[in-house]
Amino acid sequence: MKWFNHMAIAGATCAVVNPALVPVAVLGATAPDWLEWIGKALGRRVKHRTVTHYFVVWLVACLGAWPLDPTGIVTAFCYGGLTHVMTDAMTVTGVPFGPHSDRRFHLFGGRFRTGEPAEYGIAFGVVAVCAVLVMLLSASGWYPFFYDWAGLYNSGVIDGAEWRANRFRFF
Ligand SMILES: [Zn+2]
């Protein structure tokens, strides 16, 4: 899958849960690919979509980091990596399930090839659903971690113009 779509899917889904961590999730969303370059730079031959694309490794890292990670930064990074391998798993090539298996792992039948319109469609669908969720959740007062612009305005810390300029800026 293209980086653009990896980043869109990780960023949008992360925004629903914690908008502040979107940049980390987006960085993690490309990690399985750029970790291959780092491996190469360090002189190890890394075949595309092998070691850095183990589904199990990202899943365990993400779930394992969660309870130990009060900032959520490591979890968000691993979550981004997990979405990367999961969406790569929807392509024809698939991803390896884990270190002890050569079998390719596929999600939803692994039907499309990287760069085909289908992956943009999937990314767009995910972003659209997440955008609606974010709107619903922010309308209902969810997101304790959002900047409380309205509250700052009411308590006189910022003036009206600043509030208007920032009320839709969530990061
Ligand atoms: Zn990849």
mmCIF file with all atom_site columns, C-alpha atoms and ligand atoms in Angstrom:
data_model
loop_
_atom_site.group_PDB
_atom_site.id
_atom_site.type_symbol
_atom_site.label_atom_id
_atom_site.label_alt_id
_atom_site.label_comp_id
_atom_site.label_asym_id
_atom_site.label_entity_id
_atom_site.label_seq_id
_atom_site.pdbx_PDB_ins_code
_atom_site.Cartn_x
_atom_site.Cartn_y
_atom_site.Cartn_z
_atom_site.occupancy
_atom_site.B_iso_or_equiv
_atom_site.pdbx_formal_charge
_atom_site.auth_seq_id
_atom_site.auth_comp_id
_atom_site.auth_asym_id
_atom_site.auth_atom_id
_atom_site.pdbx_PDB_model_num
ATOM   1   C  CA . MET A 1 1   ? 0.000   0.000   0.000  1.00 0.00 ? 1   MET A CA 1
ATOM   2   C  CA . LYS A 1 2   ? 1.102   3.562   -0.687 1.00 0.00 ? 2   LYS A CA 1
ATOM   3   C  CA . TRP A 1 3   ? 2.438   5.656   2.182  1.00 0.00 ? 3   TRP A CA 1
ATOM   4   C  CA . PHE A 1 4   ? -0.229  8.249   1.637  1.00 0.00 ? 4   PHE A CA 1
ATOM   5   C  CA . ASN A 1 5   ? -2.940  5.701   2.390  1.00 0.00 ? 5   ASN A CA 1
ATOM   6   C  CA . HIS A 1 6   ? -1.046  4.135   5.284  1.00 0.00 ? 6   HIS A CA 1
ATOM   7   C  CA . MET A 1 7   ? -0.701  7.559   6.863  1.00 0.00 ? 7   MET A CA 1
ATOM   8   C  CA . ALA A 1 8   ? -4.306  8.532   6.211  1.00 0.00 ? 8   ALA A CA 1
ATOM   9   C  CA . ILE A 1 9   ? -5.674  5.365   7.800  1.00 0.00 ? 9   ILE A CA 1
ATOM   10  C  CA . ALA A 1 10  ? -3.430  5.458   10.881 1.00 0.00 ? 10  ALA A CA 1
ATOM   11  C  CA . GLY A 1 11  ? -3.887  9.205   11.360 1.00 0.00 ? 11  GLY A CA 1
ATOM   12  C  CA . ALA A 1 12  ? -7.652  9.190   11.006 1.00 0.00 ? 12  ALA A CA 1
ATOM   13  C  CA . THR A 1 13  ? -8.276  6.220   13.285 1.00 0.00 ? 13  THR A CA 1
ATOM   14  C  CA . CYS A 1 14  ? -5.876  7.590   15.884 1.00 0.00 ? 14  CYS A CA 1
ATOM   15  C  CA . ALA A 1 15  ? -7.629  10.967  15.759 1.00 0.00 ? 15  ALA A CA 1
ATOM   16  C  CA . VAL A 1 16  ? -10.828 9.306   16.938 1.00 0.00 ? 16  VAL A CA 1
ATOM   17  C  CA . VAL A 1 17  ? -9.137  8.023   20.073 1.00 0.00 ? 17  VAL A CA 1
ATOM   18  C  CA . ASN A 1 18  ? -6.466  10.620  20.771 1.00 0.00 ? 18  ASN A CA 1
ATOM   19  C  CA . PRO A 1 19  ? -5.817  13.479  18.325 1.00 0.00 ? 19  PRO A CA 1
ATOM   20  C  CA . ALA A 1 20  ? -2.648  14.530  20.126 1.00 0.00 ? 20  ALA A CA 1
ATOM   21  C  CA . LEU A 1 21  ? -0.966  11.262  19.135 1.00 0.00 ? 21  LEU A CA 1
ATOM   22  C  CA . VAL A 1 22  ? -1.778  11.470  15.407 1.00 0.00 ? 22  VAL A CA 1
ATOM   23  C  CA . PRO A 1 23  ? 1.769   12.541  14.360 1.00 0.00 ? 23  PRO A CA 1
ATOM   24  C  CA . VAL A 1 24  ? 3.271   9.560   16.191 1.00 0.00 ? 24  VAL A CA 1
ATOM   25  C  CA . ALA A 1 25  ? 0.758   7.142   14.696 1.00 0.00 ? 25  ALA A CA 1
ATOM   26  C  CA . VAL A 1 26  ? 1.465   8.560   11.232 1.00 0.00 ? 26  VAL A CA 1
ATOM   27  C  CA . LEU A 1 27  ? 5.192   8.091   11.784 1.00 0.00 ? 27  LEU A CA 1
ATOM   28  C  CA . GLY A 1 28  ? 4.551   4.519   12.915 1.00 0.00 ? 28  GLY A CA 1
ATOM   29  C  CA . ALA A 1 29  ? 2.347   3.949   9.882  1.00 0.00 ? 29  ALA A CA 1
ATOM   30  C  CA . THR A 1 30  ? 5.360   4.192   7.589  1.00 0.00 ? 30  THR A CA 1
ATOM   31  C  CA . ALA A 1 31  ? 7.809   2.534   10.004 1.00 0.00 ? 31  ALA A CA 1
ATOM   32  C  CA . PRO A 1 32  ? 7.645   -1.012  8.590  1.00 0.00 ? 32  PRO A CA 1
ATOM   33  C  CA . ASP A 1 33  ? 8.959   0.386   5.300  1.00 0.00 ? 33  ASP A CA 1
ATOM   34  C  CA . TRP A 1 34  ? 11.571  2.834   6.569  1.00 0.00 ? 34  TRP A CA 1
ATOM   35  C  CA . LEU A 1 35  ? 12.861  0.353   9.111  1.00 0.00 ? 35  LEU A CA 1
ATOM   36  C  CA . GLU A 1 36  ? 13.855  -1.696  6.057  1.00 0.00 ? 36  GLU A CA 1
ATOM   37  C  CA . TRP A 1 37  ? 16.030  1.216   4.870  1.00 0.00 ? 37  TRP A CA 1
ATOM   38  C  CA . ILE A 1 38  ? 17.595  1.560   8.304  1.00 0.00 ? 38  ILE A CA 1
ATOM   39  C  CA . GLY A 1 39  ? 18.366  -2.148  8.237  1.00 0.00 ? 39  GLY A CA 1
ATOM   40  C  CA . LYS A 1 40  ? 19.976  -1.707  4.838  1.00 0.00 ? 40  LYS A CA 1
ATOM   41  C  CA . ALA A 1 41  ? 21.929  1.341   5.988  1.00 0.00 ? 41  ALA A CA 1
ATOM   42  C  CA . LEU A 1 42  ? 23.281  -0.767  8.845  1.00 0.00 ? 42  LEU A CA 1
ATOM   43  C  CA . GLY A 1 43  ? 24.408  -3.321  6.282  1.00 0.00 ? 43  GLY A CA 1
ATOM   44  C  CA . ARG A 1 44  ? 21.728  -5.937  6.806  1.00 0.00 ? 44  ARG A CA 1
ATOM   45  C  CA . ARG A 1 45  ? 19.874  -7.115  3.767  1.00 0.00 ? 45  ARG A CA 1
ATOM   46  C  CA . VAL A 1 46  ? 16.226  -6.737  4.499  1.00 0.00 ? 46  VAL A CA 1
ATOM   47  C  CA . LYS A 1 47  ? 13.848  -8.144  1.944  1.00 0.00 ? 47  LYS A CA 1
ATOM   48  C  CA . HIS A 1 48  ? 10.765  -6.017  1.386  1.00 0.00 ? 48  HIS A CA 1
ATOM   49  C  CA . ARG A 1 49  ? 7.812   -7.012  3.524  1.00 0.00 ? 49  ARG A CA 1
ATOM   50  C  CA . THR A 1 50  ? 9.627   -9.513  5.701  1.00 0.00 ? 50  THR A CA 1
ATOM   51  C  CA . VAL A 1 51  ? 11.094  -8.899  9.182  1.00 0.00 ? 51  VAL A CA 1
ATOM   52  C  CA . THR A 1 52  ? 9.671   -5.402  9.573  1.00 0.00 ? 52  THR A CA 1
ATOM   53  C  CA . HIS A 1 53  ? 6.230   -6.540  8.435  1.00 0.00 ? 53  HIS A CA 1
ATOM   54  C  CA . TYR A 1 54  ? 5.494   -9.342  10.906 1.00 0.00 ? 54  TYR A CA 1
ATOM   55  C  CA . PHE A 1 55  ? 1.885   -8.949  11.867 1.00 0.00 ? 55  PHE A CA 1
ATOM   56  C  CA . VAL A 1 56  ? 2.331   -10.645 15.239 1.00 0.00 ? 56  VAL A CA 1
ATOM   57  C  CA . VAL A 1 57  ? 5.289   -8.488  16.257 1.00 0.00 ? 57  VAL A CA 1
ATOM   58  C  CA . TRP A 1 58  ? 3.413   -5.215  15.737 1.00 0.00 ? 58  TRP A CA 1
ATOM   59  C  CA . LEU A 1 59  ? 0.298   -6.576  17.405 1.00 0.00 ? 59  LEU A CA 1
ATOM   60  C  CA . VAL A 1 60  ? 2.197   -7.742  20.496 1.00 0.00 ? 60  VAL A CA 1
ATOM   61  C  CA . ALA A 1 61  ? 4.236   -4.518  20.633 1.00 0.00 ? 61  ALA A CA 1
ATOM   62  C  CA . CYS A 1 62  ? 1.105   -2.428  20.489 1.00 0.00 ? 62  CYS A CA 1
ATOM   63  C  CA . LEU A 1 63  ? -0.857  -4.400  23.075 1.00 0.00 ? 63  LEU A CA 1
ATOM   64  C  CA . GLY A 1 64  ? 2.220   -4.829  25.259 1.00 0.00 ? 64  GLY A CA 1
ATOM   65  C  CA . ALA A 1 65  ? 3.102   -1.132  25.236 1.00 0.00 ? 65  ALA A CA 1
ATOM   66  C  CA . TRP A 1 66  ? -0.415  -0.002  26.053 1.00 0.00 ? 66  TRP A CA 1
ATOM   67  C  CA . PRO A 1 67  ? -0.571  -0.647  29.809 1.00 0.00 ? 67  PRO A CA 1
ATOM   68  C  CA . LEU A 1 68  ? 3.064   0.389   30.352 1.00 0.00 ? 68  LEU A CA 1
ATOM   69  C  CA . ASP A 1 69  ? 2.870   3.617   28.431 1.00 0.00 ? 69  ASP A CA 1
ATOM   70  C  CA . PRO A 1 70  ? 1.096   6.484   30.189 1.00 0.00 ? 70  PRO A CA 1
ATOM   71  C  CA . THR A 1 71  ? 1.966   8.971   27.421 1.00 0.00 ? 71  THR A CA 1
ATOM   72  C  CA . GLY A 1 72  ? 0.637   6.641   24.741 1.00 0.00 ? 72  GLY A CA 1
ATOM   73  C  CA . ILE A 1 73  ? 3.526   7.562   22.457 1.00 0.00 ? 73  ILE A CA 1
ATOM   74  C  CA . VAL A 1 74  ? 5.012   4.081   22.080 1.00 0.00 ? 74  VAL A CA 1
ATOM   75  C  CA . THR A 1 75  ? 1.554   2.564   21.777 1.00 0.00 ? 75  THR A CA 1
ATOM   76  C  CA . ALA A 1 76  ? 0.553   5.040   19.068 1.00 0.00 ? 76  ALA A CA 1
ATOM   77  C  CA . PHE A 1 77  ? 3.768   4.337   17.141 1.00 0.00 ? 77  PHE A CA 1
ATOM   78  C  CA . CYS A 1 78  ? 3.199   0.575   17.299 1.00 0.00 ? 78  CYS A CA 1
ATOM   79  C  CA . TYR A 1 79  ? -0.449  1.078   16.478 1.00 0.00 ? 79  TYR A CA 1
ATOM   80  C  CA . GLY A 1 80  ? 0.624   2.936   13.328 1.00 0.00 ? 80  GLY A CA 1
ATOM   81  C  CA . GLY A 1 81  ? 2.921   0.051   12.415 1.00 0.00 ? 81  GLY A CA 1
ATOM   82  C  CA . LEU A 1 82  ? 0.099   -2.399  13.047 1.00 0.00 ? 82  LEU A CA 1
ATOM   83  C  CA . THR A 1 83  ? -2.254  -0.539  10.692 1.00 0.00 ? 83  THR A CA 1
ATOM   84  C  CA . HIS A 1 84  ? 0.539   -0.594  8.104  1.00 0.00 ? 84  HIS A CA 1
ATOM   85  C  CA . VAL A 1 85  ? 0.928   -4.372  8.133  1.00 0.00 ? 85  VAL A CA 1
ATOM   86  C  CA . MET A 1 86  ? -2.836  -4.887  8.362  1.00 0.00 ? 86  MET A CA 1
ATOM   87  C  CA . THR A 1 87  ? -3.455  -2.774  5.283  1.00 0.00 ? 87  THR A CA 1
ATOM   88  C  CA . ASP A 1 88  ? -0.499  -4.356  3.459  1.00 0.00 ? 88  ASP A CA 1
ATOM   89  C  CA . ALA A 1 89  ? -2.203  -7.644  4.329  1.00 0.00 ? 89  ALA A CA 1
ATOM   90  C  CA . MET A 1 90  ? -5.157  -6.560  2.183  1.00 0.00 ? 90  MET A CA 1
ATOM   91  C  CA . THR A 1 91  ? -2.943  -6.537  -0.906 1.00 0.00 ? 91  THR A CA 1
ATOM   92  C  CA . VAL A 1 92  ? -2.159  -9.513  -3.127 1.00 0.00 ? 92  VAL A CA 1
ATOM   93  C  CA . THR A 1 93  ? 1.370   -9.865  -1.732 1.00 0.00 ? 93  THR A CA 1
ATOM   94  C  CA . GLY A 1 94  ? 0.186   -9.880  1.866  1.00 0.00 ? 94  GLY A CA 1
ATOM   95  C  CA . VAL A 1 95  ? 2.545   -9.839  4.842  1.00 0.00 ? 95  VAL A CA 1
ATOM   96  C  CA . PRO A 1 96  ? 4.217   -12.614 6.848  1.00 0.00 ? 96  PRO A CA 1
ATOM   97  C  CA . PHE A 1 97  ? 2.189   -13.531 9.905  1.00 0.00 ? 97  PHE A CA 1
ATOM   98  C  CA . GLY A 1 98  ? 5.182   -13.938 12.178 1.00 0.00 ? 98  GLY A CA 1
ATOM   99  C  CA . PRO A 1 99  ? 8.814   -15.037 12.404 1.00 0.00 ? 99  PRO A CA 1
ATOM   100 C  CA . HIS A 1 100 ? 7.987   -18.745 12.428 1.00 0.00 ? 100 HIS A CA 1
ATOM   101 C  CA . SER A 1 101 ? 5.788   -18.796 9.424  1.00 0.00 ? 101 SER A CA 1
ATOM   102 C  CA . ASP A 1 102 ? 6.520   -18.315 5.765  1.00 0.00 ? 102 ASP A CA 1
ATOM   103 C  CA . ARG A 1 103 ? 2.848   -18.244 4.959  1.00 0.00 ? 103 ARG A CA 1
ATOM   104 C  CA . ARG A 1 104 ? 1.580   -14.900 3.806  1.00 0.00 ? 104 ARG A CA 1
ATOM   105 C  CA . PHE A 1 105 ? -1.135  -13.379 5.876  1.00 0.00 ? 105 PHE A CA 1
ATOM   106 C  CA . HIS A 1 106 ? -4.079  -11.766 4.096  1.00 0.00 ? 106 HIS A CA 1
ATOM   107 C  CA . LEU A 1 107 ? -6.991  -9.696  5.281  1.00 0.00 ? 107 LEU A CA 1
ATOM   108 C  CA . PHE A 1 108 ? -10.252 -9.436  3.375  1.00 0.00 ? 108 PHE A CA 1
ATOM   109 C  CA . GLY A 1 109 ? -8.971  -11.842 0.765  1.00 0.00 ? 109 GLY A CA 1
ATOM   110 C  CA . GLY A 1 110 ? -5.932  -9.746  -0.193 1.00 0.00 ? 110 GLY A CA 1
ATOM   111 C  CA . ARG A 1 111 ? -7.442  -8.607  -3.441 1.00 0.00 ? 111 ARG A CA 1
ATOM   112 C  CA . PHE A 1 112 ? -5.789  -5.468  -4.716 1.00 0.00 ? 112 PHE A CA 1
ATOM   113 C  CA . ARG A 1 113 ? -2.295  -4.541  -5.782 1.00 0.00 ? 113 ARG A CA 1
ATOM   114 C  CA . THR A 1 114 ? -0.393  -1.599  -4.311 1.00 0.00 ? 114 THR A CA 1
ATOM   115 C  CA . GLY A 1 115 ? -1.300  1.623   -6.106 1.00 0.00 ? 115 GLY A CA 1
ATOM   116 C  CA . GLU A 1 116 ? -4.647  0.389   -7.408 1.00 0.00 ? 116 GLU A CA 1
ATOM   117 C  CA . PRO A 1 117 ? -7.673  2.660   -6.907 1.00 0.00 ? 117 PRO A CA 1
ATOM   118 C  CA . ALA A 1 118 ? -9.075  0.194   -4.351 1.00 0.00 ? 118 ALA A CA 1
ATOM   119 C  CA . GLU A 1 119 ? -6.541  1.195   -1.723 1.00 0.00 ? 119 GLU A CA 1
ATOM   120 C  CA . TYR A 1 120 ? -7.408  4.873   -2.112 1.00 0.00 ? 120 TYR A CA 1
ATOM   121 C  CA . GLY A 1 121 ? -11.056 3.857   -1.786 1.00 0.00 ? 121 GLY A CA 1
ATOM   122 C  CA . ILE A 1 122 ? -10.348 1.974   1.441  1.00 0.00 ? 122 ILE A CA 1
ATOM   123 C  CA . ALA A 1 123 ? -8.315  4.857   2.868  1.00 0.00 ? 123 ALA A CA 1
ATOM   124 C  CA . PHE A 1 124 ? -10.992 7.357   1.884  1.00 0.00 ? 124 PHE A CA 1
ATOM   125 C  CA . GLY A 1 125 ? -13.698 5.221   3.494  1.00 0.00 ? 125 GLY A CA 1
ATOM   126 C  CA . VAL A 1 126 ? -11.736 4.920   6.740  1.00 0.00 ? 126 VAL A CA 1
ATOM   127 C  CA . VAL A 1 127 ? -11.036 8.657   6.828  1.00 0.00 ? 127 VAL A CA 1
ATOM   128 C  CA . ALA A 1 128 ? -14.694 9.490   6.136  1.00 0.00 ? 128 ALA A CA 1
ATOM   129 C  CA . VAL A 1 129 ? -15.951 7.224   8.930  1.00 0.00 ? 129 VAL A CA 1
ATOM   130 C  CA . CYS A 1 130 ? -13.365 8.635   11.330 1.00 0.00 ? 130 CYS A CA 1
ATOM   131 C  CA . ALA A 1 131 ? -14.226 12.220  10.394 1.00 0.00 ? 131 ALA A CA 1
ATOM   132 C  CA . VAL A 1 132 ? -17.861 11.573  11.278 1.00 0.00 ? 132 VAL A CA 1
ATOM   133 C  CA . LEU A 1 133 ? -16.853 9.914   14.552 1.00 0.00 ? 133 LEU A CA 1
ATOM   134 C  CA . VAL A 1 134 ? -14.573 12.813  15.454 1.00 0.00 ? 134 VAL A CA 1
ATOM   135 C  CA . MET A 1 135 ? -17.365 15.283  14.774 1.00 0.00 ? 135 MET A CA 1
ATOM   136 C  CA . LEU A 1 136 ? -19.872 13.313  16.849 1.00 0.00 ? 136 LEU A CA 1
ATOM   137 C  CA . LEU A 1 137 ? -17.428 12.809  19.696 1.00 0.00 ? 137 LEU A CA 1
ATOM   138 C  CA . SER A 1 138 ? -16.289 16.415  19.825 1.00 0.00 ? 138 SER A CA 1
ATOM   139 C  CA . ALA A 1 139 ? -19.912 17.601  19.739 1.00 0.00 ? 139 ALA A CA 1
ATOM   140 C  CA . SER A 1 140 ? -20.622 15.389  22.732 1.00 0.00 ? 140 SER A CA 1
ATOM   141 C  CA . GLY A 1 141 ? -17.729 16.858  24.693 1.00 0.00 ? 141 GLY A CA 1
ATOM   142 C  CA . TRP A 1 142 ? -15.443 13.820  24.446 1.00 0.00 ? 142 TRP A CA 1
ATOM   143 C  CA . TYR A 1 143 ? -11.719 14.592  24.064 1.00 0.00 ? 143 TYR A CA 1
ATOM   144 C  CA . PRO A 1 144 ? -10.484 15.795  27.421 1.00 0.00 ? 144 PRO A CA 1
ATOM   145 C  CA . PHE A 1 145 ? -7.082  16.218  25.767 1.00 0.00 ? 145 PHE A CA 1
ATOM   146 C  CA . PHE A 1 146 ? -8.273  18.768  23.231 1.00 0.00 ? 146 PHE A CA 1
ATOM   147 C  CA . TYR A 1 147 ? -7.276  22.314  23.965 1.00 0.00 ? 147 TYR A CA 1
ATOM   148 C  CA . ASP A 1 148 ? -10.179 23.843  25.747 1.00 0.00 ? 148 ASP A CA 1
ATOM   149 C  CA . TRP A 1 149 ? -10.383 26.944  23.555 1.00 0.00 ? 149 TRP A CA 1
ATOM   150 C  CA . ALA A 1 150 ? -13.949 27.784  24.523 1.00 0.00 ? 150 ALA A CA 1
ATOM   151 C  CA . GLY A 1 151 ? -13.061 27.516  28.195 1.00 0.00 ? 151 GLY A CA 1
ATOM   152 C  CA . LEU A 1 152 ? -10.035 29.765  27.740 1.00 0.00 ? 152 LEU A CA 1
ATOM   153 C  CA . TYR A 1 153 ? -12.256 32.313  26.018 1.00 0.00 ? 153 TYR A CA 1
ATOM   154 C  CA . ASN A 1 154 ? -14.844 32.289  28.737 1.00 0.00 ? 154 ASN A CA 1
ATOM   155 C  CA . SER A 1 155 ? -12.271 32.769  31.443 1.00 0.00 ? 155 SER A CA 1
ATOM   156 C  CA . GLY A 1 156 ? -10.867 35.743  29.502 1.00 0.00 ? 156 GLY A CA 1
ATOM   157 C  CA . VAL A 1 157 ? -7.463  34.272  28.739 1.00 0.00 ? 157 VAL A CA 1
ATOM   158 C  CA . ILE A 1 158 ? -7.858  34.768  25.006 1.00 0.00 ? 158 ILE A CA 1
ATOM   159 C  CA . ASP A 1 159 ? -9.965  37.208  23.061 1.00 0.00 ? 159 ASP A CA 1
ATOM   160 C  CA . GLY A 1 160 ? -12.788 36.432  20.641 1.00 0.00 ? 160 GLY A CA 1
ATOM   161 C  CA . ALA A 1 161 ? -10.686 36.630  17.488 1.00 0.00 ? 161 ALA A CA 1
ATOM   162 C  CA . GLU A 1 162 ? -8.224  34.131  18.853 1.00 0.00 ? 162 GLU A CA 1
ATOM   163 C  CA . TRP A 1 163 ? -11.026 31.812  19.862 1.00 0.00 ? 163 TRP A CA 1
ATOM   164 C  CA . ARG A 1 164 ? -12.585 32.009  16.396 1.00 0.00 ? 164 ARG A CA 1
ATOM   165 C  CA . ALA A 1 165 ? -9.233  31.340  14.764 1.00 0.00 ? 165 ALA A CA 1
ATOM   166 C  CA . ASN A 1 166 ? -8.540  28.341  16.929 1.00 0.00 ? 166 ASN A CA 1
ATOM   167 C  CA . ARG A 1 167 ? -11.849 26.717  17.624 1.00 0.00 ? 167 ARG A CA 1
ATOM   168 C  CA . PHE A 1 168 ? -11.402 24.178  14.825 1.00 0.00 ? 168 PHE A CA 1
ATOM   169 C  CA . ARG A 1 169 ? -7.731  23.659  15.514 1.00 0.00 ? 169 ARG A CA 1
ATOM   170 C  CA . PHE A 1 170 ? -7.599  20.533  17.549 1.00 0.00 ? 170 PHE A CA 1
ATOM   171 C  CA . PHE A 1 171 ? -3.891  19.907  17.677 1.00 0.00 ? 171 PHE A CA 1
HETATM 172 ZN ZN . ZN  B 2 .   ? 4.851   -1.986  3.727  1.00 0.00 ? 1   ZN  B ZN 1
#
